PDB file of C-alpha atoms in Angstrom:
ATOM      1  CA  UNK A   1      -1.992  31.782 -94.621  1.00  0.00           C
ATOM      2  CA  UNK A   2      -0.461  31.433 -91.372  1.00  0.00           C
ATOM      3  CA  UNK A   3       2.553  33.901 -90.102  1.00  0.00           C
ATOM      4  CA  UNK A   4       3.638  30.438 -87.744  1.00  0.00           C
ATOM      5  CA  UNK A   5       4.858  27.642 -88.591  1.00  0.00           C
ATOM      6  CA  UNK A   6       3.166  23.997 -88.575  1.00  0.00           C
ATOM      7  CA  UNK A   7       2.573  22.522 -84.922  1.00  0.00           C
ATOM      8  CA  UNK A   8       2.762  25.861 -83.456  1.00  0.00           C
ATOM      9  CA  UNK A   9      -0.026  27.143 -81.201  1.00  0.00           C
ATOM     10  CA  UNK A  10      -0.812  30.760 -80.872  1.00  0.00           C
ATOM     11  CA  UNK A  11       0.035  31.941 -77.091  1.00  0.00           C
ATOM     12  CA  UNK A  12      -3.396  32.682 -75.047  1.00  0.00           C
ATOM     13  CA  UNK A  13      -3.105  35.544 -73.061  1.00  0.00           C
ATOM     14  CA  UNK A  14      -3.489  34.322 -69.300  1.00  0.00           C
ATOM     15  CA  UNK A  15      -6.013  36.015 -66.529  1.00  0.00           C
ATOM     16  CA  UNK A  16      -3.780  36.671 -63.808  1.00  0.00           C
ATOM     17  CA  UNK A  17      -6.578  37.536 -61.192  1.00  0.00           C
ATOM     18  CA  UNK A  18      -8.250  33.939 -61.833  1.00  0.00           C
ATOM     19  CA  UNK A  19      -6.152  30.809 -59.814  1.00  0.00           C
ATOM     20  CA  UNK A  20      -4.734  28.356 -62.060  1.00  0.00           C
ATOM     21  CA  UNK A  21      -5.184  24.658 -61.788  1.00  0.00           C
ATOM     22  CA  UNK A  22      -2.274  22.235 -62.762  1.00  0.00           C
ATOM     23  CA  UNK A  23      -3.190  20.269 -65.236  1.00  0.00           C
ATOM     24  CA  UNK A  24      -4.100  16.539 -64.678  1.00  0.00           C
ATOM     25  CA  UNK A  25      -2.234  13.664 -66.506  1.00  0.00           C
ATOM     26  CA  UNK A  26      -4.510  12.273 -69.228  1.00  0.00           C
ATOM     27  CA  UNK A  27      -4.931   8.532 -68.446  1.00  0.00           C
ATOM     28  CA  UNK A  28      -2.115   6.600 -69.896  1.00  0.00           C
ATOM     29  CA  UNK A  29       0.287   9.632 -70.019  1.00  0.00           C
ATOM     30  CA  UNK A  30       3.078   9.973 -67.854  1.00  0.00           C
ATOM     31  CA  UNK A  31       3.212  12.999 -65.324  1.00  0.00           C
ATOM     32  CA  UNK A  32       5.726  15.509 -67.052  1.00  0.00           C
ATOM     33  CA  UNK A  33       8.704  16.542 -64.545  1.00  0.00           C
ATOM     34  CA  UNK A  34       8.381  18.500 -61.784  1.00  0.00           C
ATOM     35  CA  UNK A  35       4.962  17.916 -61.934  1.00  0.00           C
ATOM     36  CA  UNK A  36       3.096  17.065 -58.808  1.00  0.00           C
ATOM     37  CA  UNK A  37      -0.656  16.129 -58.700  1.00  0.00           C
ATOM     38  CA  UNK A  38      -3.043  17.567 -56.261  1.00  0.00           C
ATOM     39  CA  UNK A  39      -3.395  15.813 -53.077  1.00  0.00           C
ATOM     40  CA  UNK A  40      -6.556  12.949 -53.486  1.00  0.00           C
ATOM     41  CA  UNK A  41      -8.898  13.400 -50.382  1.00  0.00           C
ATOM     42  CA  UNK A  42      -7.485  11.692 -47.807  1.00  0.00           C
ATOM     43  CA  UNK A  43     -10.402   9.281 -46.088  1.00  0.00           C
ATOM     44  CA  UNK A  44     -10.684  10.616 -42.026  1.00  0.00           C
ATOM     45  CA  UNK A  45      -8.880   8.247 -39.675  1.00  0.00           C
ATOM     46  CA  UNK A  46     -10.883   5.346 -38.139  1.00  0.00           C
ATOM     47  CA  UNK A  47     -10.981   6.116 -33.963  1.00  0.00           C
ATOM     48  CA  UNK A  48      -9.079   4.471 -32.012  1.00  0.00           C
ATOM     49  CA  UNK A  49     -10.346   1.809 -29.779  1.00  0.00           C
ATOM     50  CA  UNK A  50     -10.699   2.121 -26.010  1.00  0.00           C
ATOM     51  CA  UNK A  51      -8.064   1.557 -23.381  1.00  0.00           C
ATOM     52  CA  UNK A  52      -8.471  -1.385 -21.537  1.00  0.00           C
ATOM     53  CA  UNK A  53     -10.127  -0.634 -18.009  1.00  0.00           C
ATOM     54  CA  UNK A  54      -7.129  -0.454 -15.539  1.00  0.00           C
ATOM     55  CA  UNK A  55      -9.897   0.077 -12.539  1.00  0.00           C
ATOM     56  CA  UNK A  56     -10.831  -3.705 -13.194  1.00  0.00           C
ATOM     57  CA  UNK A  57     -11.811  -5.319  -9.212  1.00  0.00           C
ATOM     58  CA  UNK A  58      -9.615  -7.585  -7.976  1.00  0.00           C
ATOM     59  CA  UNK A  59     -11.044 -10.683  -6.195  1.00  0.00           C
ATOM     60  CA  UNK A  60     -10.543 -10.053  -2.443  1.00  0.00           C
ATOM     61  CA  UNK A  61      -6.706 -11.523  -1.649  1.00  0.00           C
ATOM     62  CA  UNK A  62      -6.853 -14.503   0.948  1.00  0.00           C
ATOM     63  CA  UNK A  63      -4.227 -14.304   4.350  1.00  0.00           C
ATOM     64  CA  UNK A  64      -4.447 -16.340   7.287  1.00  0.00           C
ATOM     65  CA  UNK A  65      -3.228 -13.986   9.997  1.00  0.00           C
ATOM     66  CA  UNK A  66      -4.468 -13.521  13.560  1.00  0.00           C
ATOM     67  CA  UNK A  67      -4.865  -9.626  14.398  1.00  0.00           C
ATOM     68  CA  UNK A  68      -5.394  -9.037  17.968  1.00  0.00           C
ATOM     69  CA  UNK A  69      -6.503  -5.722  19.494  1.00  0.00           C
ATOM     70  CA  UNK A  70      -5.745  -5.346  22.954  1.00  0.00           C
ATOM     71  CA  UNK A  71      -5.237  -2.914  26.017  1.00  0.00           C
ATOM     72  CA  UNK A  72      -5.502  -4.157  29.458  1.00  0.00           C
ATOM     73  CA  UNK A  73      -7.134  -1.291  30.422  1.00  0.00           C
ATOM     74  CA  UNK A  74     -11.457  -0.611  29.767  1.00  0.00           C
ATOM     75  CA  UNK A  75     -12.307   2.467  27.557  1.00  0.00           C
ATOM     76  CA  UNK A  76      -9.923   2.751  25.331  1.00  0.00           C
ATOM     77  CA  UNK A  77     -12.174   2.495  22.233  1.00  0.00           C
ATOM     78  CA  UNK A  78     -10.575  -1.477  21.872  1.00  0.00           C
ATOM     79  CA  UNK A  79     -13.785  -2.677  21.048  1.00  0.00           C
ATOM     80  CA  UNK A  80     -14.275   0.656  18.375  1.00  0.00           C
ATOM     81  CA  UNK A  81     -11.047  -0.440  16.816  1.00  0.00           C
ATOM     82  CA  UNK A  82     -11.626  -3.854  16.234  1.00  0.00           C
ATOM     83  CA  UNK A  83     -15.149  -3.241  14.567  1.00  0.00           C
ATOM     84  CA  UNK A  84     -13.829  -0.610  12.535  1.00  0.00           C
ATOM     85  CA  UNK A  85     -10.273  -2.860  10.936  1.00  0.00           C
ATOM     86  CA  UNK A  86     -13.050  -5.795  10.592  1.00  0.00           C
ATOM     87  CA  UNK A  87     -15.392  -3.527   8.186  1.00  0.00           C
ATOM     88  CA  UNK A  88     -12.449  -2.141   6.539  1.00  0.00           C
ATOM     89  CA  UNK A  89     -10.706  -5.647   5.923  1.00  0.00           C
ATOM     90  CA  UNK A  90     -13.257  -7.454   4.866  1.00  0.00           C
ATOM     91  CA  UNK A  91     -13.629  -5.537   1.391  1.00  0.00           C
ATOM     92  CA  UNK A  92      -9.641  -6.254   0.974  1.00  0.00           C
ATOM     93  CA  UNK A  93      -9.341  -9.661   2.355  1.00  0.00           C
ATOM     94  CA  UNK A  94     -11.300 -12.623   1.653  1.00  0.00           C
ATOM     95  CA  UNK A  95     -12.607 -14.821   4.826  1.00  0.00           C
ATOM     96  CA  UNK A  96     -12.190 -12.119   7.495  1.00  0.00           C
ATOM     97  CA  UNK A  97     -14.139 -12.724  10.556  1.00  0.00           C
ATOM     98  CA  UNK A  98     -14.597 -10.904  14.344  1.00  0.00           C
ATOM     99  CA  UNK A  99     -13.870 -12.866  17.268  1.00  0.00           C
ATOM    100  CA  UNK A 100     -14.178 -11.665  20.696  1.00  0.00           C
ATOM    101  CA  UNK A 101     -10.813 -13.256  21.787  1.00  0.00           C
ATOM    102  CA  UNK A 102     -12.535 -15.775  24.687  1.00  0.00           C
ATOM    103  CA  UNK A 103     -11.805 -19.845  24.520  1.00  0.00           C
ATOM    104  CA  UNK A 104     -10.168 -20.586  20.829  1.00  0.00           C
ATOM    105  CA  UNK A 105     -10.750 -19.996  17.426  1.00  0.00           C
ATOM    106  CA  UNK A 106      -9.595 -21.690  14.061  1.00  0.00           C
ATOM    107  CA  UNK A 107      -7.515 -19.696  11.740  1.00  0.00           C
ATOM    108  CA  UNK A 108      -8.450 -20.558   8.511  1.00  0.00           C
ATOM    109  CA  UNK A 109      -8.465 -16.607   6.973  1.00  0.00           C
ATOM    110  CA  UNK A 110      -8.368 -13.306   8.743  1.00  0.00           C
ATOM    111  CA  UNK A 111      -9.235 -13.044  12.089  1.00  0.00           C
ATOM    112  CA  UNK A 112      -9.728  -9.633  14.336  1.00  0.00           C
ATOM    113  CA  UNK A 113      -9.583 -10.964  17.598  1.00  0.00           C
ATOM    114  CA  UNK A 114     -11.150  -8.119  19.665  1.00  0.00           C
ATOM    115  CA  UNK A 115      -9.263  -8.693  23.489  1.00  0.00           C
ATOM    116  CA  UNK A 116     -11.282  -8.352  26.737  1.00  0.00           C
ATOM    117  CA  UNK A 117      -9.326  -5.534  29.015  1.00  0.00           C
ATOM    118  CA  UNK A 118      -7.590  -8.107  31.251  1.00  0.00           C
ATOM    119  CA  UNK A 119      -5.685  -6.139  33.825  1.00  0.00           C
ATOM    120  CA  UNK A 120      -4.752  -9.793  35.872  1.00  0.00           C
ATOM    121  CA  UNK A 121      -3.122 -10.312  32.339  1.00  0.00           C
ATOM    122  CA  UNK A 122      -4.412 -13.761  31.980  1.00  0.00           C
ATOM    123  CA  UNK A 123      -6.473 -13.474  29.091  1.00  0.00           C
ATOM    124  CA  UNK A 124      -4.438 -11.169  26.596  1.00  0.00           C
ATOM    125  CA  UNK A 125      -1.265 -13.061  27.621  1.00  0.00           C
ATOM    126  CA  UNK A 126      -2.425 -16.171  25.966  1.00  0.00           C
ATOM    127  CA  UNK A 127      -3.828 -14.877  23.172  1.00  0.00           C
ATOM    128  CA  UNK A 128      -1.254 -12.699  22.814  1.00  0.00           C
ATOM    129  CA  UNK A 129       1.447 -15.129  22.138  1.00  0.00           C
ATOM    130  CA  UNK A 130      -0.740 -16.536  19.191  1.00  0.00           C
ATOM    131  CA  UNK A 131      -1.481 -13.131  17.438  1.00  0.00           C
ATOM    132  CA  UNK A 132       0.276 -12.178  14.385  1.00  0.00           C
ATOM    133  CA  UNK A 133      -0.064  -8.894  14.422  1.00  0.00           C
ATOM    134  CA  UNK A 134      -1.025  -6.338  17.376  1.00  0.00           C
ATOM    135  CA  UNK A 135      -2.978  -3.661  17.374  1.00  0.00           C
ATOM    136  CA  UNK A 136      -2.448  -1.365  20.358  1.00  0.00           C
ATOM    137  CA  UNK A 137      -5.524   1.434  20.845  1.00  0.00           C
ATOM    138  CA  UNK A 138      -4.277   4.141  23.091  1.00  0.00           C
ATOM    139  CA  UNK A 139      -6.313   6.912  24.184  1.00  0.00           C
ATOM    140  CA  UNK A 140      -4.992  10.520  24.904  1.00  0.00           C
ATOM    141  CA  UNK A 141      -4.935   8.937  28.737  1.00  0.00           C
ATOM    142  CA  UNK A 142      -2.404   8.300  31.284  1.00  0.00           C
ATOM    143  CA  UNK A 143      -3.717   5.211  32.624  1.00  0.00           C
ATOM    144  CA  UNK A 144      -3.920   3.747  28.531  1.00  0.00           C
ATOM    145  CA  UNK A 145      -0.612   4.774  28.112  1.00  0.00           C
ATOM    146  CA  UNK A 146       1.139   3.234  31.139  1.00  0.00           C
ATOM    147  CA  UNK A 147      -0.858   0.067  31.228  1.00  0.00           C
ATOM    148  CA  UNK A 148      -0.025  -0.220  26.851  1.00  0.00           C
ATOM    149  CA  UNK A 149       3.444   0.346  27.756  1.00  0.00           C
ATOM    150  CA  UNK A 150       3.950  -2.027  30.339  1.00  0.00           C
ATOM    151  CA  UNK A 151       1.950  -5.108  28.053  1.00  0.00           C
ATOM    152  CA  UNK A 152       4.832  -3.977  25.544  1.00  0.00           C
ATOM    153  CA  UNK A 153       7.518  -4.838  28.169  1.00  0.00           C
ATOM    154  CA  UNK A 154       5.473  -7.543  29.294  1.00  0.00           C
ATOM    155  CA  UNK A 155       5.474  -9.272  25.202  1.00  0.00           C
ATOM    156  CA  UNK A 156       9.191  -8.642  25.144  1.00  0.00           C
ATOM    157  CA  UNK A 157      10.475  -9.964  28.389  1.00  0.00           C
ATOM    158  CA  UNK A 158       8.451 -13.387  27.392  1.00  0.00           C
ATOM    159  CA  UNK A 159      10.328 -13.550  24.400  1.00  0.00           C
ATOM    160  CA  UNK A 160       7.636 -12.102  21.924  1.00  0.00           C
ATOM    161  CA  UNK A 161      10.117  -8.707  21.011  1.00  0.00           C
ATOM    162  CA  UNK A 162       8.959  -9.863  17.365  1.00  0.00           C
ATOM    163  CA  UNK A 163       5.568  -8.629  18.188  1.00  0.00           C
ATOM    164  CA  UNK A 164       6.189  -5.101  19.692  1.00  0.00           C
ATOM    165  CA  UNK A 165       8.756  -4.853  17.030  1.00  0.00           C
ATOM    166  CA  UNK A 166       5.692  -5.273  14.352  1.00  0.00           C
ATOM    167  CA  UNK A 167       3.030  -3.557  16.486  1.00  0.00           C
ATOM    168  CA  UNK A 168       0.636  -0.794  15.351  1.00  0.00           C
ATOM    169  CA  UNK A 169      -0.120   1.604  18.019  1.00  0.00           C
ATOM    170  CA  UNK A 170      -3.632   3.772  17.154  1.00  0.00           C
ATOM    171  CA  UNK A 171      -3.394   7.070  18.764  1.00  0.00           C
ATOM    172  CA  UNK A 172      -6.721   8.126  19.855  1.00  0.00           C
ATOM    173  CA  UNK A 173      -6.922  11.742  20.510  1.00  0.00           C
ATOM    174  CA  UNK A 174     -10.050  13.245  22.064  1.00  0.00           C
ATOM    175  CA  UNK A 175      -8.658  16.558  22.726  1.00  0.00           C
ATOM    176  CA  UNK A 176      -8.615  16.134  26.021  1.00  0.00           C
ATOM    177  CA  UNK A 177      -4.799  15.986  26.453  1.00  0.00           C
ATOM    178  CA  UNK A 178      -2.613  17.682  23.331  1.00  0.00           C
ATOM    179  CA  UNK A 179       0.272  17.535  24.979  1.00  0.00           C
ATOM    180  CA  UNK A 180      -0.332  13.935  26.622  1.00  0.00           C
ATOM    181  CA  UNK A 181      -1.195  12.951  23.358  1.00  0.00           C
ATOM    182  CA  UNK A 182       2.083  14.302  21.426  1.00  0.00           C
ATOM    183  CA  UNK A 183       4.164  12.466  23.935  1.00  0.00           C
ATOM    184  CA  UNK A 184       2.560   8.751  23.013  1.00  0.00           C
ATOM    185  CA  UNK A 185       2.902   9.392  19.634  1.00  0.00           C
ATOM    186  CA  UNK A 186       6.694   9.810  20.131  1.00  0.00           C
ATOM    187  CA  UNK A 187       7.280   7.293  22.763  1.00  0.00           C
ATOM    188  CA  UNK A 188       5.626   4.718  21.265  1.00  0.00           C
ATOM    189  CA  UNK A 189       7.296   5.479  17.566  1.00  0.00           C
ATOM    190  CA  UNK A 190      10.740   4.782  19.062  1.00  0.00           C
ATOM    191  CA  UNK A 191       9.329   1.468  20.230  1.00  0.00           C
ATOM    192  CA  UNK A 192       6.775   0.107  17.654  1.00  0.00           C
ATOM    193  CA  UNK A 193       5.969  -0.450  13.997  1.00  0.00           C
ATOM    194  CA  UNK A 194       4.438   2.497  13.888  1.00  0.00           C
ATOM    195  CA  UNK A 195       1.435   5.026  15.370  1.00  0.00           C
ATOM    196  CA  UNK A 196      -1.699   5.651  13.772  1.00  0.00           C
ATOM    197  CA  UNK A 197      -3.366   9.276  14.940  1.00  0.00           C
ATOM    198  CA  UNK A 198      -7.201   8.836  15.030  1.00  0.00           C
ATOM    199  CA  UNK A 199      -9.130  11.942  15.725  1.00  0.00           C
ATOM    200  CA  UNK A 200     -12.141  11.807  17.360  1.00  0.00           C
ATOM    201  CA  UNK A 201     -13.309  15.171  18.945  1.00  0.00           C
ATOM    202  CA  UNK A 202     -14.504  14.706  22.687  1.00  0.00           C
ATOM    203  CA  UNK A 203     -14.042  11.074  22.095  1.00  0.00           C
ATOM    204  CA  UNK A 204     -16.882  10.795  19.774  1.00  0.00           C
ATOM    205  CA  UNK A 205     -17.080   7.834  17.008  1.00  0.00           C
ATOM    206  CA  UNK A 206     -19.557   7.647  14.803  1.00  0.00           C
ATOM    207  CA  UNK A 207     -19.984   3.579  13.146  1.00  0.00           C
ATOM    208  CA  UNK A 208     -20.573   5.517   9.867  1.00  0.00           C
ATOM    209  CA  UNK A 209     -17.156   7.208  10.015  1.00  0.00           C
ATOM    210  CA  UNK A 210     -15.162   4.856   7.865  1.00  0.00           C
ATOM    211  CA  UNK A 211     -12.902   7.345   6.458  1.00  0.00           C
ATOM    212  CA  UNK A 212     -11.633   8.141   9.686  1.00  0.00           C
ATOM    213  CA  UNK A 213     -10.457   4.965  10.380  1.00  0.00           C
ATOM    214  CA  UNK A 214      -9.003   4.478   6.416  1.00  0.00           C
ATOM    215  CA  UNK A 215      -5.409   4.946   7.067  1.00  0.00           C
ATOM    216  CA  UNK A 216      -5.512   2.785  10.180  1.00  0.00           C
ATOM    217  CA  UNK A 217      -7.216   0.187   7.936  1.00  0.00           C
ATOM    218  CA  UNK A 218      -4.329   0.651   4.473  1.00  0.00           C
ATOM    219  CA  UNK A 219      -1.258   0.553   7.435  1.00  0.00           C
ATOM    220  CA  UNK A 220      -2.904  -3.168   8.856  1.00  0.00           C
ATOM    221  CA  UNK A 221      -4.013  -4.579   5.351  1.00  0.00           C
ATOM    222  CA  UNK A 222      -0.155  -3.975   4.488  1.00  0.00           C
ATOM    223  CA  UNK A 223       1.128  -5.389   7.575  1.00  0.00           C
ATOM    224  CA  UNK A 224      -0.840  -8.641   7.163  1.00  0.00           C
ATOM    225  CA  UNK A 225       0.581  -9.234   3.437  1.00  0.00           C
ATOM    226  CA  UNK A 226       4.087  -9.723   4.660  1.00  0.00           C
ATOM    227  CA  UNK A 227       5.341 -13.342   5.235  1.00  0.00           C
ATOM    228  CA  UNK A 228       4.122 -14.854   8.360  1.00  0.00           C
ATOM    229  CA  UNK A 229       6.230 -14.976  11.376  1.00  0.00           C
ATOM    230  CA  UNK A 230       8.579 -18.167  12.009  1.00  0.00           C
ATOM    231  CA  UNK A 231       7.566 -21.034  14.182  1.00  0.00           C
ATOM    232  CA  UNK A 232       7.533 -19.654  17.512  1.00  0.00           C
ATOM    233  CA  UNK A 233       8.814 -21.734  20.899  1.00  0.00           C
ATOM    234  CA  UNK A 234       6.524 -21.769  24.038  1.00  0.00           C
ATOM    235  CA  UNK A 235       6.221 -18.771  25.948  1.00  0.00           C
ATOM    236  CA  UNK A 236       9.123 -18.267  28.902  1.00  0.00           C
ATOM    237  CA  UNK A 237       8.182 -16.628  32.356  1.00  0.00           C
ATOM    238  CA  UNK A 238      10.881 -13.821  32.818  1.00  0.00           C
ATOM    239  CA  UNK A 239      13.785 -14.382  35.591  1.00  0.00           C
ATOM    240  CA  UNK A 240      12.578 -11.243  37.321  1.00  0.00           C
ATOM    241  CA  UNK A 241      10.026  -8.381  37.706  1.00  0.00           C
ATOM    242  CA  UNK A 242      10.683  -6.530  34.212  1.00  0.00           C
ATOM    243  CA  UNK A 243      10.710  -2.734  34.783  1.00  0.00           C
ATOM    244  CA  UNK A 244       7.575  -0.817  34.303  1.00  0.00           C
ATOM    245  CA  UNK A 245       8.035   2.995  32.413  1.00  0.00           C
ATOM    246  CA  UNK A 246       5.797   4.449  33.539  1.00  0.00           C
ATOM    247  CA  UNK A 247       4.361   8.597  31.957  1.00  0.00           C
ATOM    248  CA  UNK A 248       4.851  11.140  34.546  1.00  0.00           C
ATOM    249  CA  UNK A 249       0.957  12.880  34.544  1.00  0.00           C
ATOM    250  CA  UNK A 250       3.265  16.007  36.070  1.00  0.00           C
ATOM    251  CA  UNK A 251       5.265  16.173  33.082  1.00  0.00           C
ATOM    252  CA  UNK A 252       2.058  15.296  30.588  1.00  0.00           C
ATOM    253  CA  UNK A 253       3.128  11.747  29.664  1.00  0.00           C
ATOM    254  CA  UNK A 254       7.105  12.117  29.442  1.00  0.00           C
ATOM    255  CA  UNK A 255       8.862   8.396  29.989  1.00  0.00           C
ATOM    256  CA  UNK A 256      10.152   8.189  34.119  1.00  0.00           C
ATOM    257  CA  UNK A 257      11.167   5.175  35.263  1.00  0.00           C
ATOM    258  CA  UNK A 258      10.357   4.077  38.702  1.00  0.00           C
TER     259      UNK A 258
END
């Protein structure tokens, strides 16, 4: 006979040094209190799906702007210039064609008109009035400088100040003339949209070189997305001979006036 009474179960003795596994709830019984079931196995997370592409290519954006690049003056690497923005643009822009800036052209996209030196003035006059944007190329040399500043007084005293306001001068620098050189980039600052420093050591440049020319390229592609200019009168003669400012060679390029 039993020393316990009915119901009740003999204590087991317990193996400390073995782990002991809560007990699962029997199907149909509820989990006692306190009780908390062992975590089920929790399936791995599906990946997530790949970002959209941001680098998606844009088709190339259509302007209708006339960009002329001109200097009176022969070698000043005009003609470098204007094959250089045409490469350049014509990845950005849509319709962008090179035109060597003699008779007349339609402007139905982007045009880099490419200026024959002129130093009769003629030529880049007339053309001049129609461009909307200018592109000035001026070499680390006296005779560039002078004859770049005097088209710029030239533009304003026949009423086109809205052009050398907007103008993008492209310092070329050879090397020849550091200190020359320094002196257009300020002068011209103080008078233009801005200056672009190109170098190209002993006035070497390479038609592979394109990302020399890149930041030259970025500054016009912006310039040509802004609004076009407003309806423009015809052209006025000035009343009298406008001033020349001219760079003292004895003082490497510093502003004298005559």
């Amino acid at each position: 006979m039993s020393d316990h009474p009915p119901g009740y179960e003999a204590e087991q003795p317990v193996d400390l040094s073995k782990p002991v596994a809560p007990q699962l709830a029997r199907a149909g019984e509820p989990a006692k209190p306190g009780h908390r079931p062992p975590p089920a196995d929790v399936p791995a997370k599906p990946p997530r799906p790949p970002a959209p592409s941001t680098g998606t290519l844009l088709p190339p954006e259509a302007v209708r702007r006339v960009v002329t690049v001109a200097n009176i003056r022969p070698r000043t690497f005009k003609s470098t210039v204007a094959r250089m923005l045409y490469t350049g643009l014509e990845s950005r822009h849509a319709n962008v064609r090179l035109w060597n800036g003699v008779g007349t052209t339609a402007c139905d996209g982007l045009v880099v008109a490419d200026m024959p030196a002129d130093p009769y003035g003629a030529d880049w006059r007339r053309q001049s009035w129609n461009a909307d944007l200018l592109v000035l190329p001026i070499p680390d040399d006296l005779e560039a400088a002078t004859a770049a500043w005097w088209m710029l007084d030239q533009l304003e005293a026949e009423g086109r100040q809205d052009l050398v306001l907007a103008a993008i001068v492209v310092a070329i620098q050879t090397g020849a003339q550091r200190m020359l050189a320094r002196t257009i980039v300020r002068n011209f600052t103080a008078r233009t949209a801005g200056v672009v420093r190109v170098k190209l050591p002993k006035g070497i440049a390479r038609a592979d070189d394109h990302a020399r020319w890149e930041p030259l390229v970025s500054t016009v592609s912006m310039a040509v997305r802004r609004p076009a200019p407003a309806s423009r009168a015809a052209p006025r003669r000035p009343a009298a001979q406008s001033q020349v400012v001219q760079l003292d060679s004895r003082r490497q390029g510093r502003a004298a006036n005559r």
